[in-house]
C-alpha cells in the first residue's frame, strides 16, 4: 500500500468522519427551522382571517374563505403558538442545562458557510454558540408570550392573557421592549382599561402584522378615535386580501403538484406490478455503470475535494479576507454564501476532474447530458412524485425531533431577507449552483461509482444517505434521504443528469418561493 493510500484511508478519512459526526451531534440541540416556518404561515393565516369580502353575503366567497382558513382560524393559531411555546421552552431548558455543564467537543462549520465567519477557537466556539442560542430562545419565548396573549384576549380569555403579560413585565433577563409592550397590552385589555401615554408608539414599534393591527384597533376603540380606527381597519383589509392571495399561491401549486405525484406514483407502481421489467419504472433499474476506478478515488473526491475543501480550506481562505465580522448587511451575507459555495464547488469539481483525468475517455453513460431526450418529463415527474413522499417523511421526522436537530442557515436568511438583490443571490445559490454541483457529485459521480460494489438500488440508497449527511443537520437526514432516493431513481432510469438537476432546481426554487411569500407577510 502506497503512502498516499495510507494517509487517505487511515488519516484523512477518519478525521473527516469524526468531525462530521461531531457536527451532526452539534446540531442536536439547535432549533429546527420548520418550527419557525410554521409560525410564519400561521401569522399570514391570521392576517387572512380578517379578510371580509365586499360581497359579504356571497356564499361562494365565504366558502372560499372557509376552505383557505378553516372554521376556527383563531383557535388553530392559538394551538400552533402554544405548541411552539412548549417546544421553545423545552429547548431553552436544555440549553440552560448545557451551559451549566459545558462540554469541549469541537463543532466544525457547516459546508454551506454561515453569515458570521467567526474566528474563535473550537473550545470557545461551543459555549458562545450555546449562549447565543439561549438568548435567541429567550427572545423568541417573549415574542410568543406577547402574541399568544393577544390571541387569547381576542377569544375572551383576558385573565389568562393578562397573567402571561404580567410575568413578562417582571422578567429581567430579556430586552426592555418586551416588558414595555406587555404593560401596554395588559392595560388595553384590563377592566377598567389603562391606556399608557406611549401606547401607540410601543405597539407600532414592537408588534407587526395582525398582532399590531389588532392592538391598534383595541387602542383606537377605547380612545374613540374613529378616523384612526377606519384607517387601520382599511390597512388591515388590504393586508388580509394580500395574505389570502399568498396562502392560495403557497397551498395550491404544491397541492396540485403533489396530487399529480400521487397519481403518477400509483400509475408507475401499478405498471411495475403488471408489466414487470417491461414497465417504464423498471427502465435501466438493474443496469450498473462500468466503473474503472476503485474506492480510493471515491474517497479522494469526497474526503479531499468535498469535506476538506468545504470544511477547512475555503473557510480558512475566507477568514483572510478583510471583511468585518460578524456580517450584518444582508447583501454581504448573501454574497458571502454565494462566493463560499462557488469556491467549495470549484474546488471539489477540480479534485473530481484531476482524480478522473487518467481514466479519460470515460466509459459510456458517465456524466451524460442530452437535450434531445425526455429529461424534462423525468425531472418534472420526479418533482411531483417527491412532494408527497418527502411531506410524509417530514411529518414523521417532526414527531421524532420535536423542533430540534438544526437546519440549513440559508433557509433562515432567505426567509428574513427583504432585499431583492440578496434574494437574487440566494436564488442563484440554491436553485442553480446547488443543483448543478450536487447532482454532478452525488448522482453523476458517487451513485454510479458505488455500482461497482453494490446493486443499483443499494447505490441509490447509500448515495442518498451520504447526500443527506453532507448537509450536517440531524433533523434533515430523513427528508433529504427521501429526496435523494427520488433523485437517484430519476437519474438511474433516465441516464441523463439534466433530469435530476431539473428536479433539484424545482425543489429548491419552490422552497425559496414559499420562504419569500411567507417572509414578505410577516
Short mmCIF file of C-alpha atoms in Angstrom, two decimals:
data_model
loop_
_atom_site.label_atom_id
_atom_site.label_comp_id
_atom_site.label_asym_id
_atom_site.label_seq_id
_atom_site.Cartn_x
_atom_site.Cartn_y
_atom_site.Cartn_z
CA UNK A 1 0.00 0.00 0.00
CA UNK A 2 1.36 3.43 -1.00
CA UNK A 3 1.88 6.35 1.40
CA UNK A 4 -0.92 8.22 -0.40
CA UNK A 5 -3.36 5.37 0.32
CA UNK A 6 -2.24 5.11 3.95
CA UNK A 7 -2.77 8.83 4.54
CA UNK A 8 -6.14 8.83 2.73
CA UNK A 9 -7.54 5.69 4.40
CA UNK A 10 -6.10 5.98 7.91
CA UNK A 11 -5.63 9.72 8.50
CA UNK A 12 -7.83 11.96 6.33
CA UNK A 13 -10.91 9.73 6.18
CA UNK A 14 -11.11 9.12 9.97
CA UNK A 15 -10.66 12.86 10.58
CA UNK A 16 -13.49 13.62 8.14
CA UNK A 17 -15.76 11.03 9.75
CA UNK A 18 -15.07 12.20 13.33
CA UNK A 19 -15.61 15.89 12.51
CA UNK A 20 -18.78 15.14 10.50
CA UNK A 21 -20.24 13.08 13.35
CA UNK A 22 -19.26 15.83 15.78
CA UNK A 23 -21.01 18.45 13.65
CA UNK A 24 -24.13 16.29 13.30
CA UNK A 25 -24.39 15.81 17.06
CA UNK A 26 -23.66 19.51 17.49
CA UNK A 27 -26.92 20.23 15.63
CA UNK A 28 -28.84 18.08 18.15
CA UNK A 29 -29.77 20.99 20.43
CA UNK A 30 -30.17 23.57 17.68
CA UNK A 31 -33.75 24.67 16.91
CA UNK A 32 -35.29 23.24 13.76
CA UNK A 33 -36.22 25.74 11.05
CA UNK A 34 -39.58 24.07 10.39
CA UNK A 35 -40.98 25.34 13.70
CA UNK A 36 -40.24 28.95 12.78
CA UNK A 37 -41.64 28.41 9.28
CA UNK A 38 -44.95 27.14 10.65
CA UNK A 39 -45.31 30.29 12.77
CA UNK A 40 -44.73 32.47 9.72
CA UNK A 41 -47.52 30.61 7.92
CA UNK A 42 -49.76 30.97 10.99
CA UNK A 43 -49.14 34.73 11.01
CA UNK A 44 -50.21 35.01 7.37
CA UNK A 45 -53.31 32.95 8.14
CA UNK A 46 -54.13 35.35 10.99
CA UNK A 47 -53.86 38.30 8.62
CA UNK A 48 -56.04 36.48 6.09
CA UNK A 49 -58.77 35.63 8.64
CA UNK A 50 -59.53 39.36 8.93
CA UNK A 51 -60.48 39.40 5.24
CA UNK A 52 -64.10 40.44 4.72
CA UNK A 53 -65.07 40.37 1.01
CA UNK A 54 -67.02 43.37 -0.26
CA UNK A 55 -69.81 40.99 -1.20
CA UNK A 56 -70.09 39.76 2.37
CA UNK A 57 -73.22 37.71 1.66
CA UNK A 58 -71.73 35.98 -1.39
CA UNK A 59 -71.86 32.29 -0.44
CA UNK A 60 -69.08 31.36 -2.88
CA UNK A 61 -66.65 33.87 -1.37
CA UNK A 62 -67.47 32.71 2.14
CA UNK A 63 -66.90 29.09 1.09
CA UNK A 64 -63.53 30.01 -0.43
CA UNK A 65 -62.59 31.89 2.75
CA UNK A 66 -63.53 28.96 4.95
CA UNK A 67 -61.68 26.44 2.75
CA UNK A 68 -58.49 28.51 2.96
CA UNK A 69 -58.63 29.44 6.65
CA UNK A 70 -60.70 26.68 8.24
CA UNK A 71 -63.70 27.09 10.52
CA UNK A 72 -61.85 28.43 13.57
CA UNK A 73 -58.66 30.25 12.47
CA UNK A 74 -58.05 31.95 15.83
CA UNK A 75 -58.31 28.68 17.75
CA UNK A 76 -55.99 26.96 15.26
CA UNK A 77 -53.45 29.78 15.53
CA UNK A 78 -53.59 29.62 19.34
CA UNK A 79 -52.86 25.89 19.32
CA UNK A 80 -49.96 26.46 16.91
CA UNK A 81 -48.48 29.16 19.14
CA UNK A 82 -48.94 27.07 22.29
CA UNK A 83 -47.17 24.13 20.65
CA UNK A 84 -44.35 26.43 19.52
CA UNK A 85 -44.06 27.87 23.02
CA UNK A 86 -43.79 24.41 24.58
CA UNK A 87 -41.08 23.46 22.09
CA UNK A 88 -39.11 26.67 22.69
CA UNK A 89 -39.41 26.27 26.47
CA UNK A 90 -38.10 22.69 26.26
CA UNK A 91 -35.15 23.78 24.11
CA UNK A 92 -34.48 26.69 26.48
CA UNK A 93 -34.35 24.35 29.47
CA UNK A 94 -31.91 22.07 27.64
CA UNK A 95 -29.70 24.99 26.62
CA UNK A 96 -29.58 26.23 30.22
CA UNK A 97 -28.64 22.75 31.43
CA UNK A 98 -25.88 22.54 28.84
CA UNK A 99 -24.44 25.91 29.84
CA UNK A 100 -24.39 24.67 33.41
CA UNK A 101 -22.24 21.70 32.26
CA UNK A 102 -20.17 22.93 29.28
CA UNK A 103 -18.51 20.40 27.00
CA UNK A 104 -15.47 20.90 24.80
CA UNK A 105 -16.29 18.76 21.75
CA UNK A 106 -15.42 20.92 18.71
CA UNK A 107 -18.13 21.62 16.15
CA UNK A 108 -16.82 22.39 12.66
CA UNK A 109 -18.68 24.80 10.39
CA UNK A 110 -21.37 23.59 8.00
CA UNK A 111 -20.46 23.00 4.33
CA UNK A 112 -22.67 25.95 3.37
CA UNK A 113 -20.97 28.84 5.22
CA UNK A 114 -22.99 30.79 7.75
CA UNK A 115 -23.06 34.55 7.86
CA UNK A 116 -20.82 35.09 10.85
CA UNK A 117 -17.43 33.67 9.80
CA UNK A 118 -16.20 33.82 13.38
CA UNK A 119 -12.59 33.36 14.36
CA UNK A 120 -12.94 31.65 17.76
CA UNK A 121 -11.07 28.52 18.65
CA UNK A 122 -13.17 25.34 18.81
CA UNK A 123 -13.10 25.27 22.64
CA UNK A 124 -14.50 28.83 22.75
CA UNK A 125 -16.97 28.33 19.92
CA UNK A 126 -19.47 25.93 21.50
CA UNK A 127 -20.13 27.86 24.77
CA UNK A 128 -20.53 31.07 22.79
CA UNK A 129 -22.95 29.39 20.37
CA UNK A 130 -24.91 27.99 23.29
CA UNK A 131 -25.09 31.43 24.89
CA UNK A 132 -26.28 32.96 21.60
CA UNK A 133 -28.83 30.17 21.23
CA UNK A 134 -30.02 30.78 24.80
CA UNK A 135 -30.53 34.50 24.13
CA UNK A 136 -32.37 33.79 20.88
CA UNK A 137 -34.66 31.30 22.63
CA UNK A 138 -35.39 33.76 25.45
CA UNK A 139 -36.27 36.45 22.93
CA UNK A 140 -38.45 34.06 20.92
CA UNK A 141 -40.26 32.91 24.08
CA UNK A 142 -41.06 36.53 24.99
CA UNK A 143 -42.35 37.19 21.45
CA UNK A 144 -44.55 34.10 21.65
CA UNK A 145 -45.97 35.16 25.04
CA UNK A 146 -46.86 38.62 23.71
CA UNK A 147 -48.62 37.23 20.66
CA UNK A 148 -50.26 34.32 22.47
CA UNK A 149 -51.74 36.81 24.92
CA UNK A 150 -53.32 38.82 22.07
CA UNK A 151 -54.79 35.64 20.61
CA UNK A 152 -56.22 34.68 23.99
CA UNK A 153 -57.61 38.17 24.61
CA UNK A 154 -59.38 38.14 21.22
CA UNK A 155 -61.11 34.90 22.26
CA UNK A 156 -62.28 36.31 25.58
CA UNK A 157 -59.54 34.69 27.70
CA UNK A 158 -58.38 38.05 29.07
CA UNK A 159 -57.42 36.76 32.53
CA UNK A 160 -55.02 34.19 31.00
CA UNK A 161 -53.58 36.83 28.66
CA UNK A 162 -53.05 39.41 31.44
CA UNK A 163 -51.39 36.80 33.65
CA UNK A 164 -48.94 35.94 30.84
CA UNK A 165 -48.19 39.63 30.19
CA UNK A 166 -47.69 40.26 33.92
CA UNK A 167 -44.96 37.61 34.02
CA UNK A 168 -43.24 39.32 31.10
CA UNK A 169 -43.32 42.67 32.92
CA UNK A 170 -41.46 41.11 35.84
CA UNK A 171 -38.81 39.40 33.66
CA UNK A 172 -35.28 40.82 33.97
CA UNK A 173 -33.37 38.62 31.51
CA UNK A 174 -34.96 39.94 28.29
CA UNK A 175 -34.89 43.17 26.29
CA UNK A 176 -36.81 46.10 27.76
CA UNK A 177 -39.13 46.23 24.74
CA UNK A 178 -40.96 43.06 25.84
CA UNK A 179 -41.94 44.18 29.40
CA UNK A 180 -42.87 47.59 27.97
CA UNK A 181 -45.12 46.08 25.29
CA UNK A 182 -46.62 43.64 27.80
CA UNK A 183 -47.54 46.58 30.08
CA UNK A 184 -49.28 48.36 27.18
CA UNK A 185 -51.24 45.27 26.16
CA UNK A 186 -52.19 44.43 29.73
CA UNK A 187 -53.59 47.94 30.17
CA UNK A 188 -55.64 47.78 26.95
CA UNK A 189 -57.41 44.57 27.92
CA UNK A 190 -57.78 45.30 31.68
CA UNK A 191 -61.11 46.08 33.27
CA UNK A 192 -61.22 49.01 33.56
CA UNK A 193 -58.69 49.67 30.78
CA UNK A 194 -55.46 51.63 31.39
CA UNK A 195 -54.05 53.47 28.39
CA UNK A 196 -50.36 54.28 28.80
CA UNK A 197 -49.13 57.58 27.26
CA UNK A 198 -46.80 55.88 24.75
CA UNK A 199 -49.16 53.00 23.87
CA UNK A 200 -49.44 53.75 20.15
CA UNK A 201 -45.68 54.17 19.63
CA UNK A 202 -44.87 50.96 21.52
CA UNK A 203 -47.43 48.93 19.54
CA UNK A 204 -46.21 50.27 16.20
CA UNK A 205 -42.58 49.67 17.11
CA UNK A 206 -42.72 46.24 18.75
CA UNK A 207 -45.62 44.42 17.07
CA UNK A 208 -46.29 43.61 13.45
CA UNK A 209 -48.87 42.11 11.12
CA UNK A 210 -52.21 41.01 12.54
CA UNK A 211 -50.99 41.49 16.13
CA UNK A 212 -50.18 45.17 15.53
CA UNK A 213 -53.47 45.96 13.79
CA UNK A 214 -55.46 44.08 16.47
CA UNK A 215 -53.77 46.02 19.30
CA UNK A 216 -54.20 49.34 17.46
CA UNK A 217 -57.90 48.65 16.86
CA UNK A 218 -58.34 47.93 20.58
CA UNK A 219 -56.50 51.18 21.42
CA UNK A 220 -58.43 53.38 18.97
CA UNK A 221 -61.79 51.91 20.04
CA UNK A 222 -61.00 52.77 23.67
CA UNK A 223 -59.87 56.27 22.65
CA UNK A 224 -62.90 56.65 20.33
CA UNK A 225 -60.65 57.83 17.51
CA UNK A 226 -62.93 56.96 14.61
CA UNK A 227 -60.72 58.31 11.81
CA UNK A 228 -57.62 56.42 13.03
CA UNK A 229 -59.77 53.31 13.53
CA UNK A 230 -61.11 53.47 9.96
CA UNK A 231 -57.58 53.89 8.61
CA UNK A 232 -56.13 50.89 10.44
CA UNK A 233 -59.14 48.74 9.50
CA UNK A 234 -58.69 49.66 5.84
CA UNK A 235 -54.99 48.78 6.03
CA UNK A 236 -55.90 45.51 7.75
CA UNK A 237 -58.35 44.61 4.96
CA UNK A 238 -55.73 45.35 2.31
CA UNK A 239 -53.16 43.18 4.10
CA UNK A 240 -55.77 40.45 4.60
CA UNK A 241 -56.65 40.31 0.90
CA UNK A 242 -52.94 40.10 0.04
CA UNK A 243 -52.45 37.35 2.64
CA UNK A 244 -55.31 35.31 1.15
CA UNK A 245 -53.61 35.50 -2.26
CA UNK A 246 -50.31 34.32 -0.77
CA UNK A 247 -51.96 31.41 1.02
CA UNK A 248 -53.70 30.37 -2.19
CA UNK A 249 -50.38 30.50 -4.07
CA UNK A 250 -48.43 28.69 -1.34
CA UNK A 251 -51.07 26.00 -0.94
CA UNK A 252 -52.44 25.49 -4.46
CA UNK A 253 -49.27 24.88 -6.51
CA UNK A 254 -47.65 22.30 -4.18
CA UNK A 255 -51.02 20.61 -3.60
CA UNK A 256 -51.68 20.24 -7.32
CA UNK A 257 -48.12 19.01 -7.91
CA UNK A 258 -48.45 16.53 -5.01
CA UNK A 259 -51.78 15.29 -6.41
CA UNK A 260 -50.14 14.75 -9.80
CA UNK A 261 -47.30 13.00 -7.98
CA UNK A 262 -49.66 10.64 -6.15
CA UNK A 263 -51.42 9.72 -9.39
CA UNK A 264 -48.05 9.21 -11.06
CA UNK A 265 -46.78 7.00 -8.22
CA UNK A 266 -49.91 4.84 -8.30
CA UNK A 267 -49.61 4.51 -12.08
CA UNK A 268 -45.90 3.62 -12.03
CA UNK A 269 -46.25 1.12 -9.19
CA UNK A 270 -49.28 -0.45 -10.88
CA UNK A 271 -47.47 -0.67 -14.21
CA UNK A 272 -44.42 -2.19 -12.49
CA UNK A 273 -46.59 -4.87 -10.87
CA UNK A 274 -48.48 -5.51 -14.13
CA UNK A 275 -45.65 -5.41 -16.69
CA UNK A 276 -42.68 -6.30 -14.51
CA UNK A 277 -39.33 -5.38 -16.05
CA UNK A 278 -41.05 -4.06 -19.19
CA UNK A 279 -42.50 -1.11 -17.20
CA UNK A 280 -41.19 2.45 -17.55
CA UNK A 281 -40.26 2.46 -13.86
CA UNK A 282 -38.01 -0.59 -14.37
CA UNK A 283 -36.06 1.01 -17.24
CA UNK A 284 -32.30 0.72 -16.55
CA UNK A 285 -33.17 -0.27 -12.95
CA UNK A 286 -30.58 -3.06 -12.74
CA UNK A 287 -28.02 -1.73 -15.24
CA UNK A 288 -24.76 -0.76 -13.44
CA UNK A 289 -22.16 1.64 -14.77
CA UNK A 290 -18.79 0.45 -15.97
CA UNK A 291 -16.51 1.94 -13.28
CA UNK A 292 -12.73 1.83 -13.96
CA UNK A 293 -11.71 3.33 -10.58
CA UNK A 294 -11.89 1.92 -7.06
CA UNK A 295 -12.81 3.11 -3.58
CA UNK A 296 -9.58 5.13 -3.30
CA UNK A 297 -10.77 7.53 -6.00
CA UNK A 298 -14.21 7.81 -4.39
CA UNK A 299 -12.68 8.69 -1.01
CA UNK A 300 -10.23 11.09 -2.60
CA UNK A 301 -13.02 13.07 -4.25
CA UNK A 302 -15.29 13.20 -1.19
CA UNK A 303 -12.79 13.44 1.65
CA UNK A 304 -10.31 15.82 -0.01
CA UNK A 305 -12.50 17.52 -2.62
CA UNK A 306 -15.77 17.85 -0.73
CA UNK A 307 -15.12 17.65 3.01
CA UNK A 308 -11.72 19.30 3.47
CA UNK A 309 -12.44 21.84 0.73
CA UNK A 310 -15.76 22.82 2.32
CA UNK A 311 -14.85 22.44 5.99
CA UNK A 312 -11.28 23.66 6.22
CA UNK A 313 -9.68 25.12 3.12
CA UNK A 314 -12.41 27.53 1.90
CA UNK A 315 -13.44 28.76 5.42
CA UNK A 316 -9.75 29.38 6.24
CA UNK A 317 -9.27 31.25 2.98
CA UNK A 318 -12.33 33.42 3.63
CA UNK A 319 -11.02 34.34 7.08
CA UNK A 320 -8.09 36.04 5.36
CA UNK A 321 -10.41 38.46 3.55
CA UNK A 322 -10.63 41.97 5.14
CA UNK A 323 -14.36 41.70 5.94
CA UNK A 324 -15.82 42.95 9.26
CA UNK A 325 -17.32 40.08 11.25
CA UNK A 326 -20.00 39.18 12.05
CA UNK A 327 -21.52 40.22 8.71
CA UNK A 328 -24.70 42.21 9.34
CA UNK A 329 -25.58 43.56 5.88
CA UNK A 330 -27.95 41.10 4.16
CA UNK A 331 -26.38 41.65 0.73
CA UNK A 332 -22.95 40.87 2.12
CA UNK A 333 -24.41 37.78 3.81
CA UNK A 334 -25.90 36.61 0.51
CA UNK A 335 -22.66 37.37 -1.34
CA UNK A 336 -20.65 35.52 1.32
CA UNK A 337 -22.87 32.44 0.95
CA UNK A 338 -22.65 32.57 -2.85
CA UNK A 339 -18.87 33.10 -3.02
CA UNK A 340 -18.23 30.41 -0.38
CA UNK A 341 -20.44 27.90 -2.17
CA UNK A 342 -18.89 28.61 -5.56
CA UNK A 343 -15.39 28.21 -4.12
CA UNK A 344 -16.32 24.88 -2.50
CA UNK A 345 -17.95 23.70 -5.74
CA UNK A 346 -14.99 24.78 -7.86
CA UNK A 347 -12.52 23.09 -5.52
CA UNK A 348 -14.48 19.84 -5.31
CA UNK A 349 -15.09 19.66 -9.05
CA UNK A 350 -11.40 20.42 -9.63
CA UNK A 351 -10.43 17.47 -7.40
CA UNK A 352 -13.01 15.33 -9.24
CA UNK A 353 -11.54 16.26 -12.64
CA UNK A 354 -7.93 15.56 -11.71
CA UNK A 355 -8.92 12.32 -9.96
CA UNK A 356 -10.65 11.01 -13.09
CA UNK A 357 -8.32 12.51 -15.70
CA UNK A 358 -6.19 9.38 -16.02
CA UNK A 359 -9.32 7.34 -16.86
CA UNK A 360 -10.27 9.51 -19.88
CA UNK A 361 -12.10 8.76 -22.13
CA UNK A 362 -14.74 7.65 -19.64
CA UNK A 363 -16.97 4.63 -20.39
CA UNK A 364 -20.47 5.11 -21.82
CA UNK A 365 -23.21 6.87 -19.75
CA UNK A 366 -20.81 8.72 -17.44
CA UNK A 367 -21.80 12.39 -16.79
CA UNK A 368 -24.34 12.21 -19.57
CA UNK A 369 -26.17 15.35 -20.76
CA UNK A 370 -28.62 15.01 -23.64
CA UNK A 371 -31.02 17.81 -24.60
CA UNK A 372 -32.83 15.64 -27.17
CA UNK A 373 -34.29 13.34 -24.56
CA UNK A 374 -37.20 13.00 -22.11
CA UNK A 375 -35.21 14.57 -19.28
CA UNK A 376 -37.82 17.30 -18.72
CA UNK A 377 -40.59 14.74 -18.15
CA UNK A 378 -38.37 12.73 -15.80
CA UNK A 379 -37.35 15.87 -13.89
CA UNK A 380 -40.84 17.36 -13.56
CA UNK A 381 -42.44 13.99 -12.89
CA UNK A 382 -39.80 13.28 -10.24
CA UNK A 383 -40.53 16.63 -8.58
CA UNK A 384 -44.26 15.86 -8.39
CA UNK A 385 -43.58 12.34 -7.07
CA UNK A 386 -41.09 13.63 -4.49
CA UNK A 387 -43.61 16.05 -2.92
CA UNK A 388 -45.98 13.53 -1.28
CA UNK A 389 -43.08 11.24 -0.33
CA UNK A 390 -41.00 13.95 1.36
CA UNK A 391 -44.06 15.52 3.02
CA UNK A 392 -44.99 12.21 4.68
CA UNK A 393 -41.38 11.59 5.75
CA UNK A 394 -41.14 15.17 7.09
CA UNK A 395 -44.29 14.73 9.20
CA UNK A 396 -42.79 11.60 10.76
CA UNK A 397 -39.47 13.42 11.15
CA UNK A 398 -41.09 16.31 13.05
CA UNK A 399 -42.55 13.90 15.57
CA UNK A 400 -39.13 12.32 16.07
CA UNK A 401 -37.17 15.53 16.61
CA UNK A 402 -39.77 17.74 18.30
CA UNK A 403 -38.38 21.02 16.92
CA UNK A 404 -34.69 20.16 17.38
CA UNK A 405 -31.90 18.96 15.09
CA UNK A 406 -30.83 22.15 13.32
CA UNK A 407 -31.44 23.36 9.78
CA UNK A 408 -29.60 24.90 6.85
CA UNK A 409 -28.74 28.53 7.80
CA UNK A 410 -29.52 29.66 4.24
CA UNK A 411 -33.24 29.00 4.84
CA UNK A 412 -33.47 31.44 7.75
CA UNK A 413 -31.54 34.10 5.82
CA UNK A 414 -33.84 33.72 2.81
CA UNK A 415 -36.96 33.84 5.00
CA UNK A 416 -35.99 37.07 6.75
CA UNK A 417 -34.48 38.87 3.76
CA UNK A 418 -36.40 41.78 2.23
CA UNK A 419 -33.68 42.77 -0.23
CA UNK A 420 -34.26 41.89 -3.89
CA UNK A 421 -30.54 41.71 -4.72
CA UNK A 422 -29.88 39.43 -1.73
CA UNK A 423 -32.82 37.22 -2.67
CA UNK A 424 -31.46 37.01 -6.23
CA UNK A 425 -28.11 35.79 -4.91
CA UNK A 426 -29.81 33.29 -2.59
CA UNK A 427 -31.86 32.03 -5.52
CA UNK A 428 -28.79 31.62 -7.74
CA UNK A 429 -27.01 29.71 -4.98
CA UNK A 430 -29.89 27.37 -4.12
CA UNK A 431 -31.74 26.94 -7.42
CA UNK A 432 -28.88 26.98 -9.96
CA UNK A 433 -25.45 26.46 -8.37
CA UNK A 434 -26.50 23.79 -5.84
CA UNK A 435 -28.42 21.54 -8.28
CA UNK A 436 -25.56 21.59 -10.80
CA UNK A 437 -22.78 20.96 -8.28
CA UNK A 438 -24.56 18.45 -6.02
CA UNK A 439 -26.03 16.41 -8.87
CA UNK A 440 -22.64 16.20 -10.61
CA UNK A 441 -21.07 14.98 -7.38
CA UNK A 442 -23.71 12.74 -5.80
CA UNK A 443 -25.70 11.41 -8.76
CA UNK A 444 -23.14 11.97 -11.52
CA UNK A 445 -20.13 10.51 -9.71
CA UNK A 446 -20.93 8.82 -6.37
CA UNK A 447 -24.02 6.80 -7.30
CA UNK A 448 -22.52 5.22 -10.47
CA UNK A 449 -19.21 4.60 -8.70
CA UNK A 450 -20.95 2.61 -5.98
CA UNK A 451 -22.48 0.26 -8.57
CA UNK A 452 -19.02 -1.31 -8.86
CA UNK A 453 -19.53 -2.78 -5.38
CA UNK A 454 -23.31 -2.97 -4.75
CA UNK A 455 -26.50 -3.24 -6.86
CA UNK A 456 -28.07 -0.12 -8.37
CA UNK A 457 -30.85 0.06 -5.74
CA UNK A 458 -28.29 -0.08 -2.91
CA UNK A 459 -26.19 2.60 -4.65
CA UNK A 460 -29.26 4.86 -4.74
CA UNK A 461 -29.86 4.43 -1.00
CA UNK A 462 -26.21 4.83 0.03
CA UNK A 463 -25.63 7.92 -2.14
CA UNK A 464 -28.90 9.44 -0.85
CA UNK A 465 -27.87 8.88 2.77
CA UNK A 466 -24.46 10.49 2.18
CA UNK A 467 -26.20 13.36 0.34
CA UNK A 468 -28.37 13.94 3.43
CA UNK A 469 -25.49 13.60 5.91
CA UNK A 470 -23.45 16.14 3.90
CA UNK A 471 -25.91 18.85 4.98
CA UNK A 472 -24.81 18.26 8.59
CA UNK A 473 -28.22 18.67 10.25
CA UNK A 474 -29.70 15.70 12.09
CA UNK A 475 -33.29 16.81 11.55
CA UNK A 476 -32.78 16.95 7.76
CA UNK A 477 -31.32 13.45 7.30
CA UNK A 478 -34.63 11.60 6.81
CA UNK A 479 -36.35 14.06 4.42
CA UNK A 480 -33.16 14.67 2.43
CA UNK A 481 -32.55 10.93 2.14
CA UNK A 482 -36.08 10.53 0.78
CA UNK A 483 -35.47 13.35 -1.72
CA UNK A 484 -32.09 11.83 -2.63
CA UNK A 485 -33.72 8.46 -3.36
CA UNK A 486 -36.15 10.10 -5.79
CA UNK A 487 -33.25 11.97 -7.42
CA UNK A 488 -31.32 8.69 -7.69
CA UNK A 489 -34.26 6.81 -9.21
CA UNK A 490 -34.81 9.59 -11.75
CA UNK A 491 -31.14 9.54 -12.76
CA UNK A 492 -30.71 5.78 -12.97
CA UNK A 493 -33.85 5.47 -15.12
CA UNK A 494 -33.22 8.47 -17.39
CA UNK A 495 -29.38 8.17 -17.55
CA UNK A 496 -29.37 11.94 -18.12
CA UNK A 497 -28.04 14.35 -15.45
CA UNK A 498 -30.34 17.11 -16.72
CA UNK A 499 -33.31 15.24 -15.17
CA UNK A 500 -32.15 15.23 -11.51
CA UNK A 501 -30.74 18.75 -11.95
CA UNK A 502 -34.19 19.97 -13.03
CA UNK A 503 -35.87 18.13 -10.14
CA UNK A 504 -33.37 19.56 -7.64
CA UNK A 505 -33.77 23.07 -9.06
CA UNK A 506 -37.59 22.89 -8.95
CA UNK A 507 -37.44 21.67 -5.35
CA UNK A 508 -35.14 24.44 -4.16
CA UNK A 509 -37.00 27.08 -6.22
CA UNK A 510 -40.32 26.05 -4.69
CA UNK A 511 -38.82 26.23 -1.20
CA UNK A 512 -37.36 29.70 -1.81
CA UNK A 513 -40.61 30.99 -3.35
CA UNK A 514 -42.56 29.80 -0.29
CA UNK A 515 -39.99 31.41 2.03
CA UNK A 516 -40.20 34.70 0.13
CA UNK A 517 -44.01 34.76 0.28
CA UNK A 518 -44.07 33.81 3.96
CA UNK A 519 -41.33 36.27 4.87
CA UNK A 520 -42.97 39.16 3.00
CA UNK A 521 -46.17 38.62 5.00
CA UNK A 522 -44.51 38.95 8.41
#
